[in-house]
C-alpha cells in the first residue's frame, strides 16, 4: 500500500516511510492511497479472532510487504502484552449501554493502544535503517505520559517531553516523571501548555538543529496511530451479539478527531456502524460543524475533560480530504478559505454527506457531572469525565423515539486518572487501580527549566552529547 498526502505535493511513500515522516513533507496529512475493504463474510471471520490477531489482519492490509509477517506479529504481541487484559478493549454492559473500556494500558487512557504499538514500531524501523530518533513534544497530560510509556527503554530513540510545571494533574505528572529510563527526559517548564508548544514549534523550525539531532514527533497525526485505533472498533463488533451487530452506533468523546477518524475509516472498510456520534465538551468546534456545516474556531476554555479542550482538530484535514472527493486542489482551497477567514461553510450537498456520517452533541461540565453521578447511583459504575460526555450523548440518543440500536460508548480514560472531577460528581475519589496507587511511592525525575527555546535546546544538546 502506498501513502499519499492530502495536499498532493508529496510523492507516494511506503508504510514505513509514512510512519517515520509523521506529517507529509508538503505539510499535509498522510493517508493510504485507497481504503482496503472487507466483505461481510470476512468481517464475521475477523470477529472470531483474538485482539492481537485481529490487529494483525487489519494492519497487514495497510502494511503489505513492508514488514515481514512474523516481525509484525511480534510487534503487535509485545505492544498489547502491557495491557492488564488480553481482550485489550473489553465491552461492558452498563445500564443498557455498551461501554468499551480502552483504558487498560500502562497510563490508563486510550492513547496507549496506539502509542504502545508506535513505540515498538519506531524501535523496529530505526534498527532496520540503522538510524536514531529524538522525539520532542509538549503535553498537557495524557499524550505525554502515553508517549513516554511507549518509548521508554527502547533502543536508538530518546524522548523529551515538556509539561507545564504545576499545571498537569498529580496523576499525570507522576506517570511521566516516575519513568527513570535513560532515554526519557521530562522537562517541567515555567509556563503553560501553549508556551511548551511554542518552544517545540520553534525547535522544529530550526532545520539545522532538527537535522543534526534527527528530531521527530509522536502527535496524533501519525498514520500508525489511526491504524492502531481502527482495530478496537472491529473488536467492539466482535463482542456484540449477532442481533446487535445488525444495528449499532458508536459514541466517541472527541478532541483532535483522531479516535473518531479511525471509526470513520473502520466504517469505510465495511464495518456496519450505523452512526458515529461525536461528543464534545464546551470546546465545540466539531459538534457545531456537524450540526451547522460551518467550521469556525473559538477560544479554548478549560473544562473537566481537559484532553478534549481543543479548538483546532489536527486530524480533521483527513476527513475534509474525503469530503473534497480526494482532490488535493479542492482540499487546499477549503484550507485556504479557513486559514484566511477563520471560517469554512460547506455547501448543502457536502453538509448532507457530513450528516449522513455523523451526529454530534456538545456536553457541558454540568451535564458531565450529572452523568457521572446518575450512572454511579444507578449502576455503581464510575465514569471518567471524558467518557461521561459520550455517555450523556448516548442517553440523549436513547431518548429519541424509535431508537432501538445498540449503543457503544468508547471509554477513553480510567476514572482514577481524573479523581478530582469524579469527586466533584459523586463526593468521593474513585478507587485507584494498582498502577496508580503505586505511583505515590515512586521516585521521580524532571528538570525544571525556563519556557525558553534556547534553554531547551542547550539542555537537549548536553544530554545527547553525554549519551
Ligand atoms: C486524547 C483524549 C481524547 C480525545 O481523543 P481525540 O482522538 O483527540 O479525539 C478523549 N479522551 C481522553 C481521555 C483522551 O486522552
Short mmCIF file of C-alpha atoms and ligand atoms in Angstrom, two decimals:
data_model
loop_
_atom_site.label_atom_id
_atom_site.label_comp_id
_atom_site.label_asym_id
_atom_site.label_seq_id
_atom_site.Cartn_x
_atom_site.Cartn_y
_atom_site.Cartn_z
CA UNK A 1 0.00 0.00 0.00
CA UNK A 2 1.25 3.49 -0.87
CA UNK A 3 0.54 6.57 1.21
CA UNK A 4 -0.35 9.95 -0.22
CA UNK A 5 -0.59 13.45 1.19
CA UNK A 6 -3.89 15.32 1.48
CA UNK A 7 -2.13 18.30 -0.13
CA UNK A 8 -0.97 16.29 -3.16
CA UNK A 9 2.61 17.60 -3.30
CA UNK A 10 4.43 14.63 -1.78
CA UNK A 11 5.43 11.62 -3.87
CA UNK A 12 3.59 8.49 -2.66
CA UNK A 13 5.56 6.79 0.12
CA UNK A 14 5.63 3.31 1.66
CA UNK A 15 4.04 2.48 5.02
CA UNK A 16 7.42 2.58 6.75
CA UNK A 17 8.23 5.97 5.25
CA UNK A 18 4.81 7.29 6.24
CA UNK A 19 5.41 6.27 9.86
CA UNK A 20 8.85 7.89 10.00
CA UNK A 21 7.59 11.02 8.24
CA UNK A 22 4.61 11.70 10.54
CA UNK A 23 3.46 14.86 8.80
CA UNK A 24 3.81 14.81 4.99
CA UNK A 25 6.68 16.91 3.64
CA UNK A 26 4.21 19.29 1.94
CA UNK A 27 2.52 20.00 5.28
CA UNK A 28 -0.45 17.71 4.57
CA UNK A 29 -1.56 14.55 6.37
CA UNK A 30 -0.75 11.10 5.04
CA UNK A 31 -3.46 8.64 4.04
CA UNK A 32 -3.50 5.23 2.34
CA UNK A 33 -3.92 5.66 -1.43
CA UNK A 34 -7.06 3.52 -1.16
CA UNK A 35 -9.03 2.17 1.77
CA UNK A 36 -8.99 -1.63 1.98
CA UNK A 37 -12.46 -3.16 2.14
CA UNK A 38 -13.58 -6.31 3.94
CA UNK A 39 -16.64 -8.23 2.77
CA UNK A 40 -19.41 -9.15 5.21
CA UNK A 41 -18.14 -12.72 5.48
CA UNK A 42 -14.56 -11.54 6.03
CA UNK A 43 -15.78 -9.26 8.80
CA UNK A 44 -17.57 -12.10 10.54
CA UNK A 45 -14.40 -14.17 10.16
CA UNK A 46 -12.41 -11.34 11.78
CA UNK A 47 -14.90 -11.29 14.64
CA UNK A 48 -13.73 -14.72 15.74
CA UNK A 49 -10.10 -13.63 16.24
CA UNK A 50 -8.36 -12.63 19.48
CA UNK A 51 -7.38 -8.93 19.63
CA UNK A 52 -3.76 -9.35 18.51
CA UNK A 53 -4.74 -11.49 15.51
CA UNK A 54 -7.46 -9.02 14.62
CA UNK A 55 -4.87 -6.24 14.71
CA UNK A 56 -2.59 -8.32 12.51
CA UNK A 57 -5.33 -8.90 9.93
CA UNK A 58 -6.15 -5.19 9.76
CA UNK A 59 -2.56 -3.91 9.83
CA UNK A 60 -1.40 -6.19 7.00
CA UNK A 61 -3.95 -4.59 4.70
CA UNK A 62 -2.12 -1.28 5.16
CA UNK A 63 1.44 -2.51 5.60
CA UNK A 64 1.58 -5.12 2.84
CA UNK A 65 5.11 -6.43 2.33
CA UNK A 66 6.81 -3.62 4.25
CA UNK A 67 7.15 -5.66 7.45
CA UNK A 68 7.59 -9.47 7.38
CA UNK A 69 4.63 -11.31 8.92
CA UNK A 70 6.50 -12.78 11.87
CA UNK A 71 8.04 -9.45 12.79
CA UNK A 72 4.67 -7.74 12.66
CA UNK A 73 3.07 -10.42 14.82
CA UNK A 74 5.88 -9.98 17.35
CA UNK A 75 5.47 -6.18 17.39
CA UNK A 76 1.74 -6.48 18.00
CA UNK A 77 2.16 -9.13 20.66
CA UNK A 78 4.64 -7.12 22.71
CA UNK A 79 2.57 -3.93 22.31
CA UNK A 80 -0.54 -5.44 23.88
CA UNK A 81 1.22 -7.65 26.43
CA UNK A 82 1.49 -4.50 28.59
CA UNK A 83 -2.32 -4.33 28.91
CA UNK A 84 -3.99 -5.69 32.01
CA UNK A 85 -6.48 -7.77 29.98
CA UNK A 86 -5.89 -9.91 26.89
CA UNK A 87 -9.18 -8.60 25.49
CA UNK A 88 -7.33 -5.24 25.33
CA UNK A 89 -10.61 -3.35 24.77
CA UNK A 90 -13.37 -5.20 26.66
CA UNK A 91 -17.03 -4.29 26.20
CA UNK A 92 -19.13 -3.98 29.39
CA UNK A 93 -22.87 -3.65 29.55
CA UNK A 94 -23.81 -0.77 31.84
CA UNK A 95 -27.45 0.24 32.14
CA UNK A 96 -28.30 -0.93 28.63
CA UNK A 97 -25.30 0.80 27.03
CA UNK A 98 -22.11 -0.94 25.94
CA UNK A 99 -19.04 0.73 27.41
CA UNK A 100 -15.87 -0.21 25.59
CA UNK A 101 -13.03 0.22 28.05
CA UNK A 102 -9.99 1.47 26.19
CA UNK A 103 -8.05 2.26 29.36
CA UNK A 104 -6.33 -0.97 30.33
CA UNK A 105 -2.88 0.09 29.10
CA UNK A 106 0.02 1.39 31.21
CA UNK A 107 -1.20 5.01 31.51
CA UNK A 108 -4.92 4.20 31.74
CA UNK A 109 -6.04 6.23 28.72
CA UNK A 110 -6.94 5.07 25.21
CA UNK A 111 -3.81 6.68 23.74
CA UNK A 112 -1.83 3.67 25.00
CA UNK A 113 -3.50 1.49 22.36
CA UNK A 114 -1.75 3.42 19.59
CA UNK A 115 1.39 4.58 21.40
CA UNK A 116 2.44 1.21 22.80
CA UNK A 117 2.46 -0.03 19.21
CA UNK A 118 4.08 3.12 17.78
CA UNK A 119 6.98 2.91 20.27
CA UNK A 120 7.73 -0.67 19.23
CA UNK A 121 7.30 0.18 15.56
CA UNK A 122 9.74 3.11 15.79
CA UNK A 123 12.33 0.94 17.51
CA UNK A 124 11.93 -1.76 14.86
CA UNK A 125 12.21 0.62 11.90
CA UNK A 126 15.14 2.55 13.37
CA UNK A 127 17.10 -0.63 13.91
CA UNK A 128 16.42 -1.74 10.35
CA UNK A 129 17.50 1.62 8.95
CA UNK A 130 20.38 1.98 11.45
CA UNK A 131 19.19 5.40 12.48
CA UNK A 132 18.32 7.10 15.69
CA UNK A 133 15.49 9.45 16.53
CA UNK A 134 14.88 12.08 19.19
CA UNK A 135 11.22 12.66 19.93
CA UNK A 136 10.24 16.05 21.27
CA UNK A 137 6.76 17.14 22.26
CA UNK A 138 4.73 19.36 24.56
CA UNK A 139 1.88 17.90 26.55
CA UNK A 140 -0.99 19.00 28.71
CA UNK A 141 -1.10 15.49 30.20
CA UNK A 142 -2.39 12.34 28.50
CA UNK A 143 -0.40 12.24 25.27
CA UNK A 144 2.90 12.92 27.01
CA UNK A 145 2.55 10.13 29.51
CA UNK A 146 1.32 7.61 26.93
CA UNK A 147 4.21 8.57 24.61
CA UNK A 148 6.78 8.24 27.40
CA UNK A 149 5.46 4.80 28.30
CA UNK A 150 5.55 3.81 24.61
CA UNK A 151 9.18 4.88 24.12
CA UNK A 152 10.79 4.09 27.50
CA UNK A 153 13.69 1.67 27.36
CA UNK A 154 13.66 1.42 23.56
CA UNK A 155 16.91 1.39 21.55
CA UNK A 156 18.03 4.25 19.28
CA UNK A 157 15.29 6.58 20.44
CA UNK A 158 15.07 9.28 23.11
CA UNK A 159 12.03 11.25 24.18
CA UNK A 160 11.92 14.81 25.54
CA UNK A 161 8.51 15.86 26.87
CA UNK A 162 7.74 19.39 28.05
CA UNK A 163 4.91 19.76 30.54
CA UNK A 164 3.79 22.97 32.24
CA UNK A 165 5.22 22.91 35.77
CA UNK A 166 2.44 22.58 38.38
CA UNK A 167 -0.29 22.65 35.73
CA UNK A 168 -0.83 18.97 34.97
CA UNK A 169 -2.80 16.72 37.30
CA UNK A 170 -0.90 14.94 40.07
CA UNK A 171 -1.52 11.53 38.48
CA UNK A 172 -0.35 12.70 35.08
CA UNK A 173 2.78 14.33 36.50
CA UNK A 174 3.69 11.18 38.41
CA UNK A 175 3.00 8.96 35.41
CA UNK A 176 5.53 10.96 33.42
CA UNK A 177 8.24 11.79 35.90
CA UNK A 178 8.42 8.40 37.61
CA UNK A 179 9.77 6.90 34.40
CA UNK A 180 13.52 6.79 35.07
CA UNK A 181 14.76 5.10 31.90
CA UNK A 182 17.90 6.68 30.43
CA UNK A 183 16.12 7.63 27.21
CA UNK A 184 13.33 9.62 28.87
CA UNK A 185 13.69 13.33 29.66
CA UNK A 186 10.92 15.20 31.44
CA UNK A 187 11.12 18.98 31.29
CA UNK A 188 8.89 20.92 33.68
CA UNK A 189 8.69 24.35 32.11
CA UNK A 190 7.83 27.58 33.86
CA UNK A 191 4.82 28.49 31.77
CA UNK A 192 1.64 26.98 30.39
CA UNK A 193 0.91 24.37 27.72
CA UNK A 194 0.95 26.98 24.94
CA UNK A 195 4.45 28.10 25.99
CA UNK A 196 5.59 24.49 25.72
CA UNK A 197 4.06 24.15 22.28
CA UNK A 198 5.68 27.37 21.12
CA UNK A 199 9.11 26.16 22.26
CA UNK A 200 8.64 22.82 20.45
CA UNK A 201 7.47 24.58 17.28
CA UNK A 202 10.48 26.91 17.35
CA UNK A 203 12.85 23.99 17.81
CA UNK A 204 11.32 22.18 14.81
CA UNK A 205 11.61 25.40 12.79
CA UNK A 206 15.41 25.36 13.28
CA UNK A 207 16.06 22.99 10.38
CA UNK A 208 19.79 22.62 11.12
CA UNK A 209 19.06 21.57 14.68
CA UNK A 210 16.24 19.31 13.52
CA UNK A 211 18.51 17.57 11.02
CA UNK A 212 21.55 17.38 13.28
CA UNK A 213 19.63 15.70 16.09
CA UNK A 214 17.17 13.82 13.87
CA UNK A 215 14.09 15.16 15.64
CA UNK A 216 10.68 13.50 15.37
CA UNK A 217 7.18 13.84 16.80
CA UNK A 218 4.55 11.46 18.15
CA UNK A 219 1.46 13.60 17.81
CA UNK A 220 -1.87 12.27 16.69
CA UNK A 221 -1.27 12.93 13.00
CA UNK A 222 0.90 9.81 12.60
CA UNK A 223 -0.97 7.33 10.40
CA UNK A 224 0.15 4.39 12.54
CA UNK A 225 -1.84 5.83 15.44
CA UNK A 226 -5.06 5.98 13.42
CA UNK A 227 -4.42 2.47 12.08
CA UNK A 228 -3.98 1.04 15.58
CA UNK A 229 -7.24 2.66 16.67
CA UNK A 230 -9.27 1.11 13.84
CA UNK A 231 -8.83 -2.29 15.50
CA UNK A 232 -10.96 -1.69 18.58
CA UNK A 233 -13.99 -0.73 16.51
CA UNK A 234 -13.81 -4.20 14.93
CA UNK A 235 -13.19 -5.67 18.37
CA UNK A 236 -16.34 -3.97 19.71
CA UNK A 237 -18.32 -5.52 16.87
CA UNK A 238 -16.98 -8.96 17.71
CA UNK A 239 -18.18 -8.56 21.30
CA UNK A 240 -21.79 -7.78 20.30
CA UNK A 241 -24.43 -10.48 19.85
CA UNK A 242 -25.41 -11.41 16.32
CA UNK A 243 -28.67 -9.45 16.59
CA UNK A 244 -26.92 -6.34 17.89
CA UNK A 245 -24.35 -6.43 15.10
CA UNK A 246 -27.13 -5.63 12.64
CA UNK A 247 -27.87 -2.24 14.19
CA UNK A 248 -25.34 -0.40 16.34
CA UNK A 249 -23.89 3.08 16.75
CA UNK A 250 -20.64 4.23 18.38
CA UNK A 251 -20.28 7.33 20.56
CA UNK A 252 -16.83 8.93 20.65
CA UNK A 253 -15.64 11.62 23.11
CA UNK A 254 -13.69 13.82 20.74
CA UNK A 255 -10.87 16.37 20.81
CA UNK A 256 -8.40 16.10 17.93
CA UNK A 257 -10.69 13.95 15.76
CA UNK A 258 -8.15 11.07 15.83
CA UNK A 259 -10.29 8.47 17.55
CA UNK A 260 -13.45 9.14 15.54
CA UNK A 261 -11.43 9.34 12.28
CA UNK A 262 -10.36 5.76 12.96
CA UNK A 263 -14.04 4.86 13.42
CA UNK A 264 -14.93 6.54 10.14
CA UNK A 265 -12.23 4.55 8.33
CA UNK A 266 -13.44 1.33 10.02
CA UNK A 267 -16.88 2.08 8.59
CA UNK A 268 -15.41 2.67 5.13
CA UNK A 269 -13.61 -0.68 5.45
CA UNK A 270 -17.00 -2.31 5.70
CA UNK A 271 -17.75 -2.42 9.43
CA UNK A 272 -21.52 -1.80 9.59
CA UNK A 273 -21.55 1.09 12.08
CA UNK A 274 -24.90 2.78 11.67
CA UNK A 275 -23.95 6.17 13.07
CA UNK A 276 -20.82 7.70 14.54
CA UNK A 277 -21.84 10.02 17.34
CA UNK A 278 -19.35 12.72 18.21
CA UNK A 279 -19.40 14.17 21.72
CA UNK A 280 -17.51 17.35 22.57
CA UNK A 281 -17.27 19.33 25.76
CA UNK A 282 -17.78 23.12 25.74
CA UNK A 283 -14.95 23.31 23.19
CA UNK A 284 -17.43 22.52 20.50
CA UNK A 285 -15.93 23.45 17.11
CA UNK A 286 -16.58 19.91 15.85
CA UNK A 287 -20.12 19.48 17.15
CA UNK A 288 -21.02 22.91 15.73
CA UNK A 289 -19.55 21.82 12.41
CA UNK A 290 -21.60 18.64 12.29
CA UNK A 291 -24.79 20.41 13.30
CA UNK A 292 -24.44 23.51 11.11
CA UNK A 293 -21.94 22.73 8.33
CA UNK A 294 -19.81 25.66 9.49
CA UNK A 295 -16.26 25.05 10.75
CA UNK A 296 -15.21 28.02 12.85
CA UNK A 297 -12.81 28.05 15.77
CA UNK A 298 -13.30 29.82 19.09
CA UNK A 299 -11.22 30.43 22.23
CA UNK A 300 -10.23 27.30 24.12
CA UNK A 301 -11.90 27.12 27.52
CA UNK A 302 -10.77 24.82 30.32
CA UNK A 303 -13.23 22.05 31.27
CA UNK A 304 -13.41 18.94 33.45
CA UNK A 305 -12.40 16.86 30.40
CA UNK A 306 -9.05 18.54 29.62
CA UNK A 307 -7.93 16.05 26.96
CA UNK A 308 -10.80 17.33 24.82
CA UNK A 309 -10.01 21.03 25.33
CA UNK A 310 -9.14 21.57 21.70
CA UNK A 311 -10.43 24.02 19.14
CA UNK A 312 -8.40 23.08 16.09
CA UNK A 313 -8.57 19.35 15.50
CA UNK A 314 -5.31 18.24 13.89
CA UNK A 315 -6.81 15.16 12.24
CA UNK A 316 -9.76 16.95 10.71
CA UNK A 317 -7.92 17.59 7.44
CA UNK A 318 -8.07 13.84 6.75
CA UNK A 319 -11.86 13.93 6.81
CA UNK A 320 -12.03 17.16 4.78
CA UNK A 321 -9.90 15.46 2.14
CA UNK A 322 -12.59 12.81 1.65
CA UNK A 323 -15.29 15.48 1.64
CA UNK A 324 -13.26 17.15 -1.12
CA UNK A 325 -13.62 13.93 -3.15
CA UNK A 326 -9.94 13.08 -2.56
CA UNK A 327 -8.99 16.08 -4.67
CA UNK A 328 -5.97 17.90 -3.16
CA UNK A 329 -6.74 21.10 -5.10
CA UNK A 330 -10.25 21.23 -3.68
CA UNK A 331 -8.94 20.42 -0.18
CA UNK A 332 -6.29 23.14 -0.40
CA UNK A 333 -8.96 25.65 -1.42
CA UNK A 334 -11.02 24.73 1.66
CA UNK A 335 -7.97 25.03 3.93
CA UNK A 336 -7.06 28.39 2.39
CA UNK A 337 -10.57 29.77 2.96
CA UNK A 338 -10.43 28.61 6.56
CA UNK A 339 -6.97 29.96 7.32
CA UNK A 340 -7.80 33.33 5.74
CA UNK A 341 -11.20 33.95 7.30
CA UNK A 342 -11.17 31.53 10.26
CA UNK A 343 -14.38 30.04 8.88
CA UNK A 344 -15.38 27.36 6.41
CA UNK A 345 -19.01 26.95 5.29
CA UNK A 346 -19.97 23.75 3.49
CA UNK A 347 -22.36 23.82 0.56
CA UNK A 348 -25.64 21.89 1.11
CA UNK A 349 -24.52 18.80 -0.81
CA UNK A 350 -21.36 18.36 1.31
CA UNK A 351 -23.24 19.17 4.50
CA UNK A 352 -25.70 16.39 3.68
CA UNK A 353 -22.77 13.97 3.45
CA UNK A 354 -21.48 15.07 6.86
CA UNK A 355 -24.91 14.47 8.36
CA UNK A 356 -25.05 11.01 6.80
CA UNK A 357 -21.73 10.12 8.51
CA UNK A 358 -22.13 11.70 11.96
CA UNK A 359 -24.37 13.16 14.59
CA UNK A 360 -22.92 15.36 17.31
CA UNK A 361 -23.66 16.76 20.74
CA UNK A 362 -21.96 19.32 22.97
CA UNK A 363 -21.96 18.32 26.63
CA UNK A 364 -21.05 20.96 29.21
CA UNK A 365 -19.41 20.36 32.61
CA UNK A 366 -22.73 20.42 34.46
CA UNK A 367 -24.18 17.64 32.31
CA UNK A 368 -20.90 15.73 32.58
CA UNK A 369 -21.05 15.77 36.38
CA UNK A 370 -24.72 14.77 36.40
CA UNK A 371 -23.98 11.86 34.09
CA UNK A 372 -21.16 10.58 36.32
CA UNK A 373 -23.44 10.89 39.34
CA UNK A 374 -26.52 9.28 37.78
CA UNK A 375 -24.61 6.38 36.27
CA UNK A 376 -22.87 5.72 39.58
CA UNK A 377 -26.10 5.89 41.58
CA UNK A 378 -27.99 3.64 39.20
CA UNK A 379 -25.32 1.08 38.41
CA UNK A 380 -22.28 1.56 40.66
CA UNK A 381 -20.11 2.10 37.55
CA UNK A 382 -17.82 5.14 37.73
CA UNK A 383 -17.21 7.08 34.52
CA UNK A 384 -14.26 9.38 33.90
CA UNK A 385 -15.28 12.91 32.77
CA UNK A 386 -14.29 12.33 29.11
CA UNK A 387 -16.25 9.10 28.85
CA UNK A 388 -19.16 10.81 30.62
CA UNK A 389 -19.59 13.30 27.76
CA UNK A 390 -20.11 10.31 25.47
CA UNK A 391 -22.48 8.53 27.84
CA UNK A 392 -24.51 11.74 28.19
CA UNK A 393 -24.74 11.96 24.38
CA UNK A 394 -25.77 8.29 24.27
CA UNK A 395 -28.52 8.89 26.83
CA UNK A 396 -29.85 11.77 24.73
CA UNK A 397 -29.85 9.49 21.70
CA UNK A 398 -31.74 6.75 23.55
CA UNK A 399 -34.47 9.17 24.48
CA UNK A 400 -35.23 9.82 20.84
CA UNK A 401 -38.29 7.78 19.96
CA UNK A 402 -37.83 4.73 17.80
CA UNK A 403 -34.15 4.38 18.54
CA UNK A 404 -33.52 0.73 19.28
CA UNK A 405 -29.92 0.45 18.10
CA UNK A 406 -27.24 -0.92 20.43
CA UNK A 407 -25.02 1.95 21.54
CA UNK A 408 -21.31 1.51 22.14
CA UNK A 409 -19.67 4.28 24.21
CA UNK A 410 -15.90 4.47 23.97
CA UNK A 411 -14.41 4.87 27.46
CA UNK A 412 -11.26 6.88 26.81
CA UNK A 413 -9.80 7.07 30.34
CA UNK A 414 -9.97 5.28 33.67
CA UNK A 415 -11.84 7.37 36.30
CA UNK A 416 -8.86 7.21 38.67
CA UNK A 417 -6.92 9.33 36.20
CA UNK A 418 -9.24 12.26 36.91
CA UNK A 419 -10.10 11.77 40.60
CA UNK A 420 -10.90 15.44 41.34
CA UNK A 421 -13.63 15.63 38.70
CA UNK A 422 -15.08 12.32 39.88
CA UNK A 423 -15.12 13.51 43.48
CA UNK A 424 -16.97 16.63 42.41
CA UNK A 425 -19.67 14.40 40.91
CA UNK A 426 -20.07 11.61 43.48
CA UNK A 427 -18.49 13.04 46.62
CA UNK A 428 -15.61 10.57 46.81
CA UNK A 429 -12.49 9.60 44.94
CA UNK A 430 -12.74 6.57 42.64
CA UNK A 431 -10.77 3.51 43.81
CA UNK A 432 -7.25 3.62 42.37
CA UNK A 433 -6.03 0.59 40.42
CA UNK A 434 -2.60 -0.78 41.48
CA UNK A 435 -0.76 1.13 38.73
CA UNK A 436 -1.96 4.44 40.17
CA UNK A 437 -1.75 3.54 43.84
CA UNK A 438 1.90 2.56 43.33
CA UNK A 439 2.78 5.96 41.87
CA UNK A 440 2.78 7.62 45.28
CA UNK A 441 5.91 5.84 46.41
CA UNK A 442 7.94 6.00 43.23
CA UNK A 443 10.98 8.26 42.91
CA UNK A 444 10.57 10.95 40.27
CA UNK A 445 12.90 12.86 38.00
CA UNK A 446 12.33 16.00 35.98
CA UNK A 447 14.27 19.09 35.04
CA UNK A 448 12.73 22.45 35.88
CA UNK A 449 13.50 24.81 33.03
CA UNK A 450 12.52 28.22 31.61
CA UNK A 451 9.99 28.22 28.76
CA UNK A 452 12.79 29.36 26.51
CA UNK A 453 13.73 27.75 23.20
CA UNK A 454 17.47 28.23 23.62
CA UNK A 455 17.45 26.86 27.14
CA UNK A 456 15.63 23.72 26.00
CA UNK A 457 17.94 23.29 23.01
CA UNK A 458 21.01 23.64 25.25
CA UNK A 459 19.59 21.02 27.61
CA UNK A 460 18.96 18.60 24.74
CA UNK A 461 22.46 19.11 23.31
CA UNK A 462 24.04 18.49 26.69
CA UNK A 463 22.05 15.29 27.26
CA UNK A 464 22.59 13.95 23.73
CA UNK A 465 26.35 14.56 23.94
CA UNK A 466 26.50 12.61 27.20
CA UNK A 467 24.60 9.70 25.72
C1 LIG B 1 -6.94 12.34 23.73
C2 LIG B 1 -8.17 12.04 24.51
C3 LIG B 1 -9.46 12.28 23.96
C4 LIG B 1 -9.67 12.88 22.59
O1 LIG B 1 -9.32 12.00 21.54
P1 LIG B 1 -9.08 12.54 20.06
O2 LIG B 1 -8.51 11.40 19.30
O3 LIG B 1 -8.09 13.67 20.20
O4 LIG B 1 -10.38 13.00 19.52
C5 LIG B 1 -10.56 11.93 24.73
N1 LIG B 1 -10.43 11.44 25.98
C6 LIG B 1 -9.22 11.20 26.53
C7 LIG B 1 -9.14 10.66 27.92
C8 LIG B 1 -8.04 11.50 25.83
O5 LIG B 1 -6.85 11.27 26.39
#
